[in-house]
């Protein structure tokens, strides 16, 4: 039987396409190709301008997006295509005659909901706390005047402003599930991340406010749907009341799992008609496959995702839960590395942080600490050796400062180390240890040139993943959990909830999982990081 990860890979390659207006993937393609595609002298001069990749890749994007800019109606056609792509799936797409009911979610009505609803639900017609289905949130808020502007994301060569609207999240006045008929399930997949318990808690609490009595947790990710030794866990407010006070996941996590067909079979057998999936890109691809299979079988079932990635690499969203906590906790490791380096003769501290393909944690942590001299991320290639390499700059730092701190994302510099040719249960390539490699190369370099160097290496990955969420992330988790439930009761499925321009929105899952979100090397935030560290280009 085909595994879930194989199904996801097949589904993704066949159905997921890059958004038409997403220039980041094209822009970063030049970096991904490595140095062989460029003359180093040309590359060096282009990097000094800070705009070369943006301009070139914008042009590539303009040529490949199949838009005829000579057509006077291209803007309206683009917007129509955008609205079609970002239309969120609804139960009425499959069941046009699906009956709706007045919402049982009303914060003016605080008495317990009766078990016998008698085809009518208690509501307050005067309560104005519902979201209109036509409410929208603006996806992009900066009107760039030129493709050469820092961080510019343009649709056409003239950077024409085109409004792009996405669906606002929140409770609707009409719902499409009777609470007494709902069996809701929650599953957490992938690796650990601060805030998982907070999201689980809020989903359960909000479901109970709607009147749902039958709530279960699926243990250890998608595996829990097929492993007969793993029993579903009954959940209630009493069970989850204090789980947010500790890290980890009440339900446990795992990677991979059974086939999509087996998962849907299990959901049918258990009578589950609401599924809340907490996970990253791969987990969401699985959730979307489950959603499509349910539609194929004409099941009245809502599948809603909550993005969980400590790397902050989900497209179109301001941030994902756990990221703020990771940046805050990383300060401890960076500060320890600084103290070790500063206290030693020619001390060098090396800190490796999370970030398989996105350097957001390393970048933000370096910016926040003010103690990092060199920040290395996957999106920006670098040389260790040579006149413009990292090692030569470390020598300069020891000569001028006496110590140095290096912060490196786990996915950085993979072209410098031997490939493992292995993959984990989710299908992710197992990365080589760039942190250890850099530590060894530093020690070797300074030994060869006869300069003493005291190198300390710190990898706080699992300490950060396992800690409880901070206040900022707990608020984010609370709102995401609540809005996931609101979306399910509103009849939406195959969606995920996120924060966009400080507002909470619903996205169709395929639009956020086509590829990981990555740091734009021409963005203002990366420029701010370079200003803080004072590092040169390592070419």
mmCIF file of N, CA and C in Angstrom, residues 348-351 362 366 371-377 382-384 389-395 397 401 404-409 438 442 526 529-530 532-536 538:
data_model
loop_
_atom_site.group_PDB
_atom_site.id
_atom_site.type_symbol
_atom_site.label_atom_id
_atom_site.label_comp_id
_atom_site.label_asym_id
_atom_site.label_seq_id
_atom_site.Cartn_x
_atom_site.Cartn_y
_atom_site.Cartn_z
ATOM 1 N N UNK A 348 36.038 31.923 19.380
ATOM 2 C CA UNK A 348 35.035 31.951 18.304
ATOM 3 C C UNK A 348 33.865 31.067 18.721
ATOM 4 N N UNK A 349 32.674 31.638 18.772
ATOM 5 C CA UNK A 349 31.462 30.882 19.097
ATOM 6 C C UNK A 349 30.673 30.592 17.828
ATOM 7 N N UNK A 350 30.282 29.344 17.633
ATOM 8 C CA UNK A 350 29.481 28.944 16.475
ATOM 9 C C UNK A 350 28.157 28.391 16.973
ATOM 10 N N UNK A 351 27.052 28.965 16.508
ATOM 11 C CA UNK A 351 25.711 28.527 16.900
ATOM 12 C C UNK A 351 24.951 28.078 15.659
ATOM 13 N N UNK A 362 17.706 32.195 11.938
ATOM 14 C CA UNK A 362 19.079 32.682 12.049
ATOM 15 C C UNK A 362 19.136 34.190 11.835
ATOM 16 N N UNK A 366 19.965 36.728 14.908
ATOM 17 C CA UNK A 366 21.174 37.543 14.795
ATOM 18 C C UNK A 366 20.851 39.015 14.974
ATOM 19 N N UNK A 371 24.896 40.431 18.917
ATOM 20 C CA UNK A 371 26.189 39.844 19.292
ATOM 21 C C UNK A 371 26.796 39.001 18.169
ATOM 22 N N UNK A 372 26.089 38.881 17.052
ATOM 23 C CA UNK A 372 26.528 38.021 15.960
ATOM 24 C C UNK A 372 27.348 38.830 14.950
ATOM 25 N N UNK A 373 28.493 38.270 14.566
ATOM 26 C CA UNK A 373 29.366 38.912 13.582
ATOM 27 C C UNK A 373 29.164 38.365 12.180
ATOM 28 N N UNK A 374 28.728 37.100 12.081
ATOM 29 C CA UNK A 374 28.510 36.467 10.784
ATOM 30 C C UNK A 374 27.229 35.649 10.845
ATOM 31 N N UNK A 375 26.300 35.923 9.940
ATOM 32 C CA UNK A 375 25.050 35.162 9.852
ATOM 33 C C UNK A 375 25.014 34.480 8.488
ATOM 34 N N UNK A 376 24.854 33.155 8.492
ATOM 35 C CA UNK A 376 24.854 32.370 7.256
ATOM 36 C C UNK A 376 23.515 31.664 7.106
ATOM 37 N N UNK A 377 22.858 31.865 5.952
ATOM 38 C CA UNK A 377 21.537 31.296 5.725
ATOM 39 C C UNK A 377 21.506 30.540 4.395
ATOM 40 N N UNK A 382 27.883 31.111 0.120
ATOM 41 C CA UNK A 382 29.105 31.694 0.674
ATOM 42 C C UNK A 382 30.273 30.736 0.460
ATOM 43 N N UNK A 383 31.480 31.307 0.492
ATOM 44 C CA UNK A 383 32.716 30.521 0.488
ATOM 45 C C UNK A 383 33.278 30.525 1.905
ATOM 46 N N UNK A 384 33.829 29.411 2.327
ATOM 47 C CA UNK A 384 34.579 29.383 3.581
ATOM 48 C C UNK A 384 36.005 29.851 3.341
ATOM 49 N N UNK A 389 36.367 34.752 1.751
ATOM 50 C CA UNK A 389 35.657 33.709 2.470
ATOM 51 C C UNK A 389 35.401 34.033 3.936
ATOM 52 N N UNK A 390 34.592 33.190 4.545
ATOM 53 C CA UNK A 390 34.228 33.355 5.957
ATOM 54 C C UNK A 390 35.465 33.271 6.846
ATOM 55 N N UNK A 391 36.362 32.351 6.553
ATOM 56 C CA UNK A 391 37.534 32.146 7.411
ATOM 57 C C UNK A 391 38.466 33.361 7.407
ATOM 58 N N UNK A 392 38.641 33.966 6.242
ATOM 59 C CA UNK A 392 39.473 35.175 6.173
ATOM 60 C C UNK A 392 38.845 36.307 6.994
ATOM 61 N N UNK A 393 37.534 36.409 6.963
ATOM 62 C CA UNK A 393 36.867 37.449 7.748
ATOM 63 C C UNK A 393 36.976 37.156 9.248
ATOM 64 N N UNK A 394 36.920 35.897 9.619
ATOM 65 C CA UNK A 394 37.107 35.544 11.036
ATOM 66 C C UNK A 394 38.505 35.941 11.508
ATOM 67 N N UNK A 395 39.500 35.759 10.664
ATOM 68 C CA UNK A 395 40.861 36.180 11.000
ATOM 69 C C UNK A 395 40.900 37.686 11.238
ATOM 70 N N UNK A 397 38.379 39.539 12.200
ATOM 71 C CA UNK A 397 37.652 39.832 13.439
ATOM 72 C C UNK A 397 38.516 39.550 14.665
ATOM 73 N N UNK A 401 38.856 42.581 16.887
ATOM 74 C CA UNK A 401 37.963 42.499 18.051
ATOM 75 C C UNK A 401 38.452 41.536 19.121
ATOM 76 N N UNK A 404 34.776 36.400 18.031
ATOM 77 C CA UNK A 404 33.737 36.462 16.995
ATOM 78 C C UNK A 404 32.650 35.440 17.295
ATOM 79 N N UNK A 405 31.432 35.728 16.797
ATOM 80 C CA UNK A 405 30.293 34.809 16.922
ATOM 81 C C UNK A 405 29.704 34.570 15.536
ATOM 82 N N UNK A 406 29.509 33.298 15.207
ATOM 83 C CA UNK A 406 28.926 32.906 13.922
ATOM 84 C C UNK A 406 27.588 32.224 14.189
ATOM 85 N N UNK A 407 26.548 32.658 13.475
ATOM 86 C CA UNK A 407 25.228 32.027 13.567
ATOM 87 C C UNK A 407 24.904 31.442 12.190
ATOM 88 N N UNK A 408 24.636 30.134 12.139
ATOM 89 C CA UNK A 408 24.407 29.476 10.860
ATOM 90 C C UNK A 408 23.117 28.673 10.903
ATOM 91 N N UNK A 409 22.303 28.785 9.852
ATOM 92 C CA UNK A 409 21.090 27.972 9.731
ATOM 93 C C UNK A 409 21.482 26.579 9.266
ATOM 94 N N UNK A 438 31.686 23.672 9.865
ATOM 95 C CA UNK A 438 32.273 25.001 10.038
ATOM 96 C C UNK A 438 33.228 25.010 11.226
ATOM 97 N N UNK A 442 37.178 25.880 10.792
ATOM 98 C CA UNK A 442 37.772 27.008 11.516
ATOM 99 C C UNK A 442 39.020 26.552 12.267
ATOM 100 N N UNK A 526 16.830 41.397 5.477
ATOM 101 C CA UNK A 526 18.172 40.839 5.336
ATOM 102 C C UNK A 526 19.214 41.953 5.306
ATOM 103 N N UNK A 529 19.885 42.913 8.781
ATOM 104 C CA UNK A 529 20.750 41.932 9.443
ATOM 105 C C UNK A 529 22.207 42.169 9.062
ATOM 106 N N UNK A 530 22.465 42.412 7.775
ATOM 107 C CA UNK A 530 23.837 42.683 7.324
ATOM 108 C C UNK A 530 24.379 43.963 7.949
ATOM 109 N N UNK A 532 23.582 45.061 10.874
ATOM 110 C CA UNK A 532 23.849 44.743 12.279
ATOM 111 C C UNK A 532 25.142 43.957 12.449
ATOM 112 N N UNK A 533 25.347 42.931 11.608
ATOM 113 C CA UNK A 533 26.538 42.091 11.750
ATOM 114 C C UNK A 533 27.783 42.749 11.176
ATOM 115 N N UNK A 534 27.616 43.588 10.161
ATOM 116 C CA UNK A 534 28.758 44.216 9.509
ATOM 117 C C UNK A 534 29.527 43.275 8.604
ATOM 118 N N UNK A 535 28.938 42.146 8.258
ATOM 119 C CA UNK A 535 29.650 41.150 7.451
ATOM 120 C C UNK A 535 29.679 41.544 5.983
ATOM 121 N N UNK A 536 30.735 41.145 5.259
ATOM 122 C CA UNK A 536 30.798 41.399 3.816
ATOM 123 C C UNK A 536 30.133 40.271 3.045
ATOM 124 N N UNK A 538 30.524 36.938 1.118
ATOM 125 C CA UNK A 538 31.554 35.903 1.235
ATOM 126 C C UNK A 538 31.752 35.172 -0.091
#
